[in-house]
PDB file of N, CA and C in Angstrom:
ATOM      1  N   UNK K   1      24.017 -14.171  -7.714  1.00 74.00           N
ATOM      2  CA  UNK K   1      25.330 -13.869  -6.690  1.00 74.00           C
ATOM      3  C   UNK K   1      24.721 -13.508  -5.387  1.00 74.00           C
ATOM      4  N   UNK K   2      25.438 -14.313  -4.245  1.00 79.00           N
ATOM      5  CA  UNK K   2      25.225 -14.815  -2.798  1.00 79.00           C
ATOM      6  C   UNK K   2      25.340 -13.651  -2.131  1.00 79.00           C
ATOM      7  N   UNK K   3      24.518 -13.520  -1.027  1.00 79.00           N
ATOM      8  CA  UNK K   3      25.383 -12.579   0.229  1.00 79.00           C
ATOM      9  C   UNK K   3      26.584 -13.612  -0.035  1.00 79.00           C
ATOM     10  N   UNK K   4      26.911 -13.694   0.912  1.00 84.00           N
ATOM     11  CA  UNK K   4      28.556 -14.498   0.956  1.00 84.00           C
ATOM     12  C   UNK K   4      29.171 -14.240   0.018  1.00 84.00           C
ATOM     13  N   UNK K   5      28.942 -13.475  -1.441  1.00 90.00           N
ATOM     14  CA  UNK K   5      29.706 -13.182  -2.037  1.00 90.00           C
ATOM     15  C   UNK K   5      30.578 -11.339  -1.418  1.00 90.00           C
ATOM     16  N   UNK K   6      30.191 -11.095  -0.475  1.00 93.00           N
ATOM     17  CA  UNK K   6      30.562  -9.467  -0.086  1.00 93.00           C
ATOM     18  C   UNK K   6      30.675  -9.709   0.689  1.00 93.00           C
ATOM     19  N   UNK K   7      31.569  -8.652   1.553  1.00 93.00           N
ATOM     20  CA  UNK K   7      32.305  -8.614   2.345  1.00 93.00           C
ATOM     21  C   UNK K   7      31.685  -8.282   3.315  1.00 93.00           C
ATOM     22  N   UNK K   8      31.916  -8.960   4.567  1.00 93.00           N
ATOM     23  CA  UNK K   8      31.079  -8.743   6.306  1.00 93.00           C
ATOM     24  C   UNK K   8      30.691  -7.394   5.982  1.00 93.00           C
ATOM     25  N   UNK K   9      31.060  -6.226   5.621  1.00 96.00           N
ATOM     26  CA  UNK K   9      31.080  -5.394   5.744  1.00 96.00           C
ATOM     27  C   UNK K   9      29.841  -4.723   3.931  1.00 96.00           C
ATOM     28  N   UNK K  10      30.024  -4.733   3.213  1.00 94.00           N
ATOM     29  CA  UNK K  10      28.820  -4.754   2.134  1.00 94.00           C
ATOM     30  C   UNK K  10      27.503  -6.121   3.103  1.00 94.00           C
ATOM     31  N   UNK K  11      27.925  -6.429   3.104  1.00 92.00           N
ATOM     32  CA  UNK K  11      27.093  -7.338   3.965  1.00 92.00           C
ATOM     33  C   UNK K  11      25.449  -6.353   5.107  1.00 92.00           C
ATOM     34  N   UNK K  12      26.130  -6.289   6.141  1.00 94.00           N
ATOM     35  CA  UNK K  12      25.877  -5.203   6.125  1.00 94.00           C
ATOM     36  C   UNK K  12      25.021  -3.997   6.370  1.00 94.00           C
ATOM     37  N   UNK K  13      25.898  -3.752   4.692  1.00 93.00           N
ATOM     38  CA  UNK K  13      24.914  -2.173   3.828  1.00 93.00           C
ATOM     39  C   UNK K  13      24.180  -2.825   3.638  1.00 93.00           C
ATOM     40  N   UNK K  14      23.928  -3.810   2.385  1.00 92.00           N
ATOM     41  CA  UNK K  14      22.874  -5.053   1.954  1.00 92.00           C
ATOM     42  C   UNK K  14      21.621  -5.078   3.138  1.00 92.00           C
ATOM     43  N   UNK K  15      22.021  -5.604   4.295  1.00 93.00           N
ATOM     44  CA  UNK K  15      20.858  -6.183   4.835  1.00 93.00           C
ATOM     45  C   UNK K  15      20.122  -4.500   5.222  1.00 93.00           C
ATOM     46  N   UNK K  16      20.979  -3.666   5.236  1.00 94.00           N
ATOM     47  CA  UNK K  16      20.512  -2.298   6.132  1.00 94.00           C
ATOM     48  C   UNK K  16      19.386  -1.576   5.158  1.00 94.00           C
ATOM     49  N   UNK K  17      19.813  -1.608   3.479  1.00 91.00           N
ATOM     50  CA  UNK K  17      19.101  -1.576   2.408  1.00 91.00           C
ATOM     51  C   UNK K  17      17.460  -2.209   3.013  1.00 91.00           C
ATOM     52  N   UNK K  18      17.704  -3.618   2.872  1.00 91.00           N
ATOM     53  CA  UNK K  18      17.035  -4.062   2.181  1.00 91.00           C
ATOM     54  C   UNK K  18      15.660  -3.398   3.692  1.00 91.00           C
ATOM     55  N   UNK K  19      16.692  -3.132   4.876  1.00 94.00           N
ATOM     56  CA  UNK K  19      15.521  -3.814   6.400  1.00 94.00           C
ATOM     57  C   UNK K  19      14.634  -1.945   5.727  1.00 94.00           C
ATOM     58  N   UNK K  20      15.082  -1.080   5.496  1.00 92.00           N
ATOM     59  CA  UNK K  20      14.978   0.339   5.133  1.00 92.00           C
ATOM     60  C   UNK K  20      13.919   0.488   4.345  1.00 92.00           C
ATOM     61  N   UNK K  21      13.622  -0.788   3.461  1.00 90.00           N
ATOM     62  CA  UNK K  21      13.628  -0.020   2.300  1.00 90.00           C
ATOM     63  C   UNK K  21      12.442   0.477   1.613  1.00 90.00           C
ATOM     64  N   UNK K  22      11.833  -0.157   2.810  1.00 88.00           N
ATOM     65  CA  UNK K  22       9.857   1.143   2.426  1.00 88.00           C
ATOM     66  C   UNK K  22      10.045   2.611   2.814  1.00 88.00           C
ATOM     67  N   UNK K  23      11.065   2.828   3.987  1.00 89.00           N
ATOM     68  CA  UNK K  23      11.249   4.055   4.025  1.00 89.00           C
ATOM     69  C   UNK K  23      11.831   4.730   3.088  1.00 89.00           C
ATOM     70  N   UNK K  24      12.648   4.612   2.683  1.00 90.00           N
ATOM     71  CA  UNK K  24      13.503   5.196   1.807  1.00 90.00           C
ATOM     72  C   UNK K  24      12.803   5.614   0.033  1.00 90.00           C
ATOM     73  N   UNK K  25      11.710   3.770   0.378  1.00 90.00           N
ATOM     74  CA  UNK K  25      10.342   4.311  -1.079  1.00 90.00           C
ATOM     75  C   UNK K  25       9.590   5.109  -0.719  1.00 90.00           C
ATOM     76  N   UNK K  26       9.371   5.827   0.628  1.00 92.00           N
ATOM     77  CA  UNK K  26       8.195   6.634   0.977  1.00 92.00           C
ATOM     78  C   UNK K  26       9.120   7.947   0.394  1.00 92.00           C
ATOM     79  N   UNK K  27      10.532   8.025   1.062  1.00 92.00           N
ATOM     80  CA  UNK K  27      11.492   9.408   1.391  1.00 92.00           C
ATOM     81  C   UNK K  27      11.293   9.969  -0.442  1.00 92.00           C
ATOM     82  N   UNK K  28      11.969   8.654  -1.721  1.00 93.00           N
ATOM     83  CA  UNK K  28      11.608   8.931  -2.567  1.00 93.00           C
ATOM     84  C   UNK K  28      10.161   9.517  -2.845  1.00 93.00           C
ATOM     85  N   UNK K  29       9.236   8.961  -2.674  1.00 94.00           N
ATOM     86  CA  UNK K  29       7.966   9.498  -2.670  1.00 94.00           C
ATOM     87  C   UNK K  29       7.426  10.872  -2.313  1.00 94.00           C
ATOM     88  N   UNK K  30       8.509  11.664  -1.556  1.00 94.00           N
ATOM     89  CA  UNK K  30       9.018  12.920  -1.138  1.00 94.00           C
ATOM     90  C   UNK K  30       9.305  14.044  -2.040  1.00 94.00           C
ATOM     91  N   UNK K  31      10.798  13.147  -2.502  1.00 95.00           N
ATOM     92  CA  UNK K  31      11.334  13.490  -3.436  1.00 95.00           C
ATOM     93  C   UNK K  31      10.805  13.602  -4.690  1.00 95.00           C
ATOM     94  N   UNK K  32       9.608  12.938  -5.278  1.00 96.00           N
ATOM     95  CA  UNK K  32       8.472  13.134  -6.699  1.00 96.00           C
ATOM     96  C   UNK K  32       7.691  13.975  -6.316  1.00 96.00           C
ATOM     97  N   UNK K  33       7.638  14.796  -4.996  1.00 95.00           N
ATOM     98  CA  UNK K  33       6.177  15.646  -4.615  1.00 95.00           C
ATOM     99  C   UNK K  33       7.005  16.597  -5.174  1.00 95.00           C
ATOM    100  N   UNK K  34       8.405  17.103  -4.518  1.00 95.00           N
ATOM    101  CA  UNK K  34       8.765  18.487  -5.162  1.00 95.00           C
ATOM    102  C   UNK K  34       8.800  18.102  -6.467  1.00 95.00           C
ATOM    103  N   UNK K  35       9.110  17.568  -7.504  1.00 96.00           N
ATOM    104  CA  UNK K  35       9.409  17.383  -8.806  1.00 96.00           C
ATOM    105  C   UNK K  35       8.474  17.958  -9.461  1.00 96.00           C
ATOM    106  N   UNK K  36       7.568  17.660  -8.925  1.00 96.00           N
ATOM    107  CA  UNK K  36       5.831  17.438  -9.836  1.00 96.00           C
ATOM    108  C   UNK K  36       5.398  18.708  -9.763  1.00 96.00           C
ATOM    109  N   UNK K  37       6.109  19.748  -9.077  1.00 94.00           N
ATOM    110  CA  UNK K  37       5.759  20.521  -8.706  1.00 94.00           C
ATOM    111  C   UNK K  37       6.251  21.386  -9.745  1.00 94.00           C
ATOM    112  N   UNK K  38       7.277  20.976  -9.721  1.00 95.00           N
ATOM    113  CA  UNK K  38       9.002  21.534 -10.563  1.00 95.00           C
ATOM    114  C   UNK K  38       8.080  21.672 -12.570  1.00 95.00           C
ATOM    115  N   UNK K  39       8.003  19.974 -12.637  1.00 94.00           N
ATOM    116  CA  UNK K  39       8.106  19.662 -13.805  1.00 94.00           C
ATOM    117  C   UNK K  39       6.728  20.123 -15.095  1.00 94.00           C
ATOM    118  N   UNK K  40       7.548  19.963 -16.168  1.00 94.00           N
ATOM    119  CA  UNK K  40       5.947  20.222 -17.198  1.00 94.00           C
ATOM    120  C   UNK K  40       6.442  19.318 -18.470  1.00 94.00           C
ATOM    121  N   UNK K  41       4.496  18.961 -18.788  1.00 94.00           N
ATOM    122  CA  UNK K  41       5.168  18.784 -20.059  1.00 94.00           C
ATOM    123  C   UNK K  41       5.488  17.039 -19.776  1.00 94.00           C
ATOM    124  N   UNK K  42       6.066  16.621 -20.324  1.00 96.00           N
ATOM    125  CA  UNK K  42       6.404  14.608 -21.099  1.00 96.00           C
ATOM    126  C   UNK K  42       6.934  14.668 -19.049  1.00 96.00           C
ATOM    127  N   UNK K  43       7.856  15.608 -19.129  1.00 96.00           N
ATOM    128  CA  UNK K  43       9.087  15.201 -17.889  1.00 96.00           C
ATOM    129  C   UNK K  43       7.729  15.243 -16.219  1.00 96.00           C
ATOM    130  N   UNK K  44       6.551  15.450 -16.617  1.00 96.00           N
ATOM    131  CA  UNK K  44       5.635  15.803 -15.266  1.00 96.00           C
ATOM    132  C   UNK K  44       4.900  14.009 -15.197  1.00 96.00           C
ATOM    133  N   UNK K  45       4.412  14.163 -16.813  1.00 95.00           N
ATOM    134  CA  UNK K  45       3.698  12.584 -17.230  1.00 95.00           C
ATOM    135  C   UNK K  45       5.129  11.483 -16.894  1.00 95.00           C
ATOM    136  N   UNK K  46       6.082  11.424 -16.593  1.00 97.00           N
ATOM    137  CA  UNK K  46       6.495  10.299 -15.909  1.00 97.00           C
ATOM    138  C   UNK K  46       7.055  10.443 -14.587  1.00 97.00           C
ATOM    139  N   UNK K  47       7.205  11.273 -14.275  1.00 97.00           N
ATOM    140  CA  UNK K  47       7.156  11.689 -12.945  1.00 97.00           C
ATOM    141  C   UNK K  47       5.281  10.769 -12.123  1.00 97.00           C
ATOM    142  N   UNK K  48       4.359  11.199 -12.714  1.00 97.00           N
ATOM    143  CA  UNK K  48       3.253  10.830 -12.162  1.00 97.00           C
ATOM    144  C   UNK K  48       3.967   8.700 -12.251  1.00 97.00           C
ATOM    145  N   UNK K  49       3.881   8.424 -13.742  1.00 96.00           N
ATOM    146  CA  UNK K  49       4.332   6.774 -13.710  1.00 96.00           C
ATOM    147  C   UNK K  49       5.109   6.352 -12.479  1.00 96.00           C
ATOM    148  N   UNK K  50       6.227   7.105 -12.377  1.00 95.00           N
ATOM    149  CA  UNK K  50       6.857   6.712 -11.235  1.00 95.00           C
ATOM    150  C   UNK K  50       6.529   6.647 -10.022  1.00 95.00           C
ATOM    151  N   UNK K  51       5.628   7.915 -10.250  1.00 96.00           N
ATOM    152  CA  UNK K  51       5.113   7.903  -8.650  1.00 96.00           C
ATOM    153  C   UNK K  51       3.626   5.720  -7.980  1.00 96.00           C
ATOM    154  N   UNK K  52       3.115   6.112  -9.549  1.00 96.00           N
ATOM    155  CA  UNK K  52       2.495   4.744  -9.791  1.00 96.00           C
ATOM    156  C   UNK K  52       3.333   3.777  -8.924  1.00 96.00           C
ATOM    157  N   UNK K  53       4.491   3.318  -9.906  1.00 94.00           N
ATOM    158  CA  UNK K  53       5.408   2.381  -9.234  1.00 94.00           C
ATOM    159  C   UNK K  53       5.406   2.167  -8.224  1.00 94.00           C
ATOM    160  N   UNK K  54       6.008   3.199  -7.642  1.00 93.00           N
ATOM    161  CA  UNK K  54       6.329   3.495  -6.140  1.00 93.00           C
ATOM    162  C   UNK K  54       4.966   3.158  -5.252  1.00 93.00           C
ATOM    163  N   UNK K  55       3.992   3.389  -5.402  1.00 95.00           N
ATOM    164  CA  UNK K  55       2.832   3.424  -4.555  1.00 95.00           C
ATOM    165  C   UNK K  55       2.449   1.710  -4.474  1.00 95.00           C
ATOM    166  N   UNK K  56       2.790   1.146  -5.867  1.00 94.00           N
ATOM    167  CA  UNK K  56       2.491  -0.347  -6.277  1.00 94.00           C
ATOM    168  C   UNK K  56       3.268  -1.025  -5.347  1.00 94.00           C
ATOM    169  N   UNK K  57       4.697  -0.717  -5.146  1.00 91.00           N
ATOM    170  CA  UNK K  57       5.781  -1.215  -4.504  1.00 91.00           C
ATOM    171  C   UNK K  57       5.654  -1.285  -2.800  1.00 91.00           C
ATOM    172  N   UNK K  58       4.467  -0.498  -2.653  1.00 92.00           N
ATOM    173  CA  UNK K  58       4.579   0.302  -1.404  1.00 92.00           C
ATOM    174  C   UNK K  58       3.401  -0.573  -0.906  1.00 92.00           C
ATOM    175  N   UNK K  59       2.753  -1.054  -2.396  1.00 93.00           N
ATOM    176  CA  UNK K  59       1.459  -1.654  -1.502  1.00 93.00           C
ATOM    177  C   UNK K  59       0.318  -0.797  -1.107  1.00 93.00           C
ATOM    178  N   UNK K  60       0.601   0.441  -1.396  1.00 93.00           N
ATOM    179  CA  UNK K  60      -0.261   0.738  -1.700  1.00 93.00           C
ATOM    180  C   UNK K  60      -1.947   0.465  -2.226  1.00 93.00           C
ATOM    181  N   UNK K  61      -3.325   0.756  -1.303  1.00 95.00           N
ATOM    182  CA  UNK K  61      -4.775  -0.070  -1.908  1.00 95.00           C
ATOM    183  C   UNK K  61      -4.560   0.452  -3.407  1.00 95.00           C
ATOM    184  N   UNK K  62      -5.129  -0.058  -4.059  1.00 96.00           N
ATOM    185  CA  UNK K  62      -5.032   0.105  -5.832  1.00 96.00           C
ATOM    186  C   UNK K  62      -6.357   1.710  -5.597  1.00 96.00           C
ATOM    187  N   UNK K  63      -7.389   1.411  -5.311  1.00 96.00           N
ATOM    188  CA  UNK K  63      -8.564   2.815  -5.215  1.00 96.00           C
ATOM    189  C   UNK K  63      -7.402   3.918  -4.882  1.00 96.00           C
ATOM    190  N   UNK K  64      -6.854   3.267  -3.879  1.00 94.00           N
ATOM    191  CA  UNK K  64      -5.943   4.915  -3.453  1.00 94.00           C
ATOM    192  C   UNK K  64      -5.121   5.471  -4.614  1.00 94.00           C
ATOM    193  N   UNK K  65      -4.232   4.173  -5.165  1.00 95.00           N
ATOM    194  CA  UNK K  65      -3.989   4.578  -6.918  1.00 95.00           C
ATOM    195  C   UNK K  65      -4.197   5.780  -7.114  1.00 95.00           C
ATOM    196  N   UNK K  66      -5.345   4.681  -8.030  1.00 96.00           N
ATOM    197  CA  UNK K  66      -5.967   5.594  -9.343  1.00 96.00           C
ATOM    198  C   UNK K  66      -6.910   6.599  -8.888  1.00 96.00           C
ATOM    199  N   UNK K  67      -7.004   7.046  -7.751  1.00 96.00           N
ATOM    200  CA  UNK K  67      -7.053   8.379  -7.692  1.00 96.00           C
ATOM    201  C   UNK K  67      -6.008   9.358  -7.506  1.00 96.00           C
ATOM    202  N   UNK K  68      -4.970   9.239  -7.078  1.00 95.00           N
ATOM    203  CA  UNK K  68      -4.127   9.859  -7.058  1.00 95.00           C
ATOM    204  C   UNK K  68      -3.834   9.872  -8.141  1.00 95.00           C
ATOM    205  N   UNK K  69      -3.902   9.154  -9.555  1.00 95.00           N
ATOM    206  CA  UNK K  69      -3.454   9.434 -10.575  1.00 95.00           C
ATOM    207  C   UNK K  69      -3.960  10.072 -12.079  1.00 95.00           C
ATOM    208  N   UNK K  70      -5.557  10.021 -11.180  1.00 96.00           N
ATOM    209  CA  UNK K  70      -6.851  10.645 -11.991  1.00 96.00           C
ATOM    210  C   UNK K  70      -6.150  12.057 -12.187  1.00 96.00           C
ATOM    211  N   UNK K  71      -6.713  12.282 -10.255  1.00 95.00           N
ATOM    212  CA  UNK K  71      -6.260  13.777  -9.816  1.00 95.00           C
ATOM    213  C   UNK K  71      -4.808  14.711 -10.580  1.00 95.00           C
ATOM    214  N   UNK K  72      -4.330  14.166 -10.254  1.00 94.00           N
ATOM    215  CA  UNK K  72      -2.560  13.771 -10.898  1.00 94.00           C
ATOM    216  C   UNK K  72      -2.372  15.737 -10.216  1.00 94.00           C
ATOM    217  N   UNK K  73      -3.030  15.558  -8.781  1.00 94.00           N
ATOM    218  CA  UNK K  73      -2.652  16.321  -8.071  1.00 94.00           C
ATOM    219  C   UNK K  73      -1.665  16.442  -6.714  1.00 94.00           C
ATOM    220  N   UNK K  74       0.001  17.374  -7.494  1.00 95.00           N
ATOM    221  CA  UNK K  74       0.402  17.003  -6.471  1.00 95.00           C
ATOM    222  C   UNK K  74       0.268  16.938  -4.124  1.00 95.00           C
ATOM    223  N   UNK K  75      -0.589  17.697  -4.223  1.00 96.00           N
ATOM    224  CA  UNK K  75      -0.897  18.184  -3.294  1.00 96.00           C
ATOM    225  C   UNK K  75      -1.337  17.137  -2.081  1.00 96.00           C
ATOM    226  N   UNK K  76      -2.009  15.618  -2.988  1.00 95.00           N
ATOM    227  CA  UNK K  76      -3.360  14.718  -2.318  1.00 95.00           C
ATOM    228  C   UNK K  76      -2.068  13.651  -2.307  1.00 95.00           C
ATOM    229  N   UNK K  77      -0.900  13.778  -3.228  1.00 95.00           N
ATOM    230  CA  UNK K  77      -0.253  13.476  -3.224  1.00 95.00           C
ATOM    231  C   UNK K  77       1.191  12.751  -0.983  1.00 95.00           C
ATOM    232  N   UNK K  78       1.357  14.541  -1.452  1.00 95.00           N
ATOM    233  CA  UNK K  78       2.012  15.039  -0.124  1.00 95.00           C
ATOM    234  C   UNK K  78       0.810  14.949   0.506  1.00 95.00           C
ATOM    235  N   UNK K  79       0.363  15.003   1.198  1.00 94.00           N
ATOM    236  CA  UNK K  79      -0.585  14.240   2.041  1.00 94.00           C
ATOM    237  C   UNK K  79      -0.733  13.286   2.370  1.00 94.00           C
ATOM    238  N   UNK K  80      -0.411  12.110   0.969  1.00 93.00           N
ATOM    239  CA  UNK K  80       0.011  10.895   1.731  1.00 93.00           C
ATOM    240  C   UNK K  80       0.918   9.935   2.000  1.00 93.00           C
ATOM    241  N   UNK K  81       2.223  10.974   1.691  1.00 92.00           N
ATOM    242  CA  UNK K  81       3.606  10.690   1.578  1.00 92.00           C
ATOM    243  C   UNK K  81       3.301  11.114   3.432  1.00 92.00           C
ATOM    244  N   UNK K  82       3.287  12.631   3.761  1.00 91.00           N
ATOM    245  CA  UNK K  82       3.318  13.055   4.854  1.00 91.00           C
ATOM    246  C   UNK K  82       2.633  11.906   6.434  1.00 91.00           C
ATOM    247  N   UNK K  83       1.264  11.684   5.711  1.00 89.00           N
ATOM    248  CA  UNK K  83       0.448  11.050   6.315  1.00 89.00           C
ATOM    249  C   UNK K  83       1.771   8.992   6.659  1.00 89.00           C
ATOM    250  N   UNK K  84       2.034   9.080   6.381  1.00 87.00           N
ATOM    251  CA  UNK K  84       3.114   7.303   6.076  1.00 87.00           C
ATOM    252  C   UNK K  84       4.364   8.108   6.964  1.00 87.00           C
ATOM    253  N   UNK K  85       5.107   9.046   6.479  1.00 80.00           N
ATOM    254  CA  UNK K  85       6.012   9.443   7.319  1.00 80.00           C
ATOM    255  C   UNK K  85       6.086   9.973   8.710  1.00 80.00           C
ATOM    256  N   UNK K  86       5.035  10.481   9.083  1.00 83.00           N
ATOM    257  CA  UNK K  86       4.573  10.595  10.221  1.00 83.00           C
ATOM    258  C   UNK K  86       4.021   9.607  10.959  1.00 83.00           C
ATOM    259  N   UNK K  87       3.484   9.319  10.601  1.00 67.00           N
ATOM    260  CA  UNK K  87       2.633   8.000  11.600  1.00 67.00           C
ATOM    261  C   UNK K  87       2.897   6.702  11.203  1.00 67.00           C
TER     262      UNK K  87
END
């Protein structure tokens, strides 16, 4: 489907989404930090997989991703998210 298949209103929504996609992904990472603090067991492992996928999509350096995943400390992830959202 091309963009012309949508109404002008839908086209604006789609364009706005892609324009802010990076900020949306960082916001989702912030939500994952909260979920990681509360999760246990397999759910927590699945959340770390989601974190890795989001970080790679945001083109965070692989060395930093590896460090975060080795530590599996939500505080480290929270610092990264805070750093990116504030600056």
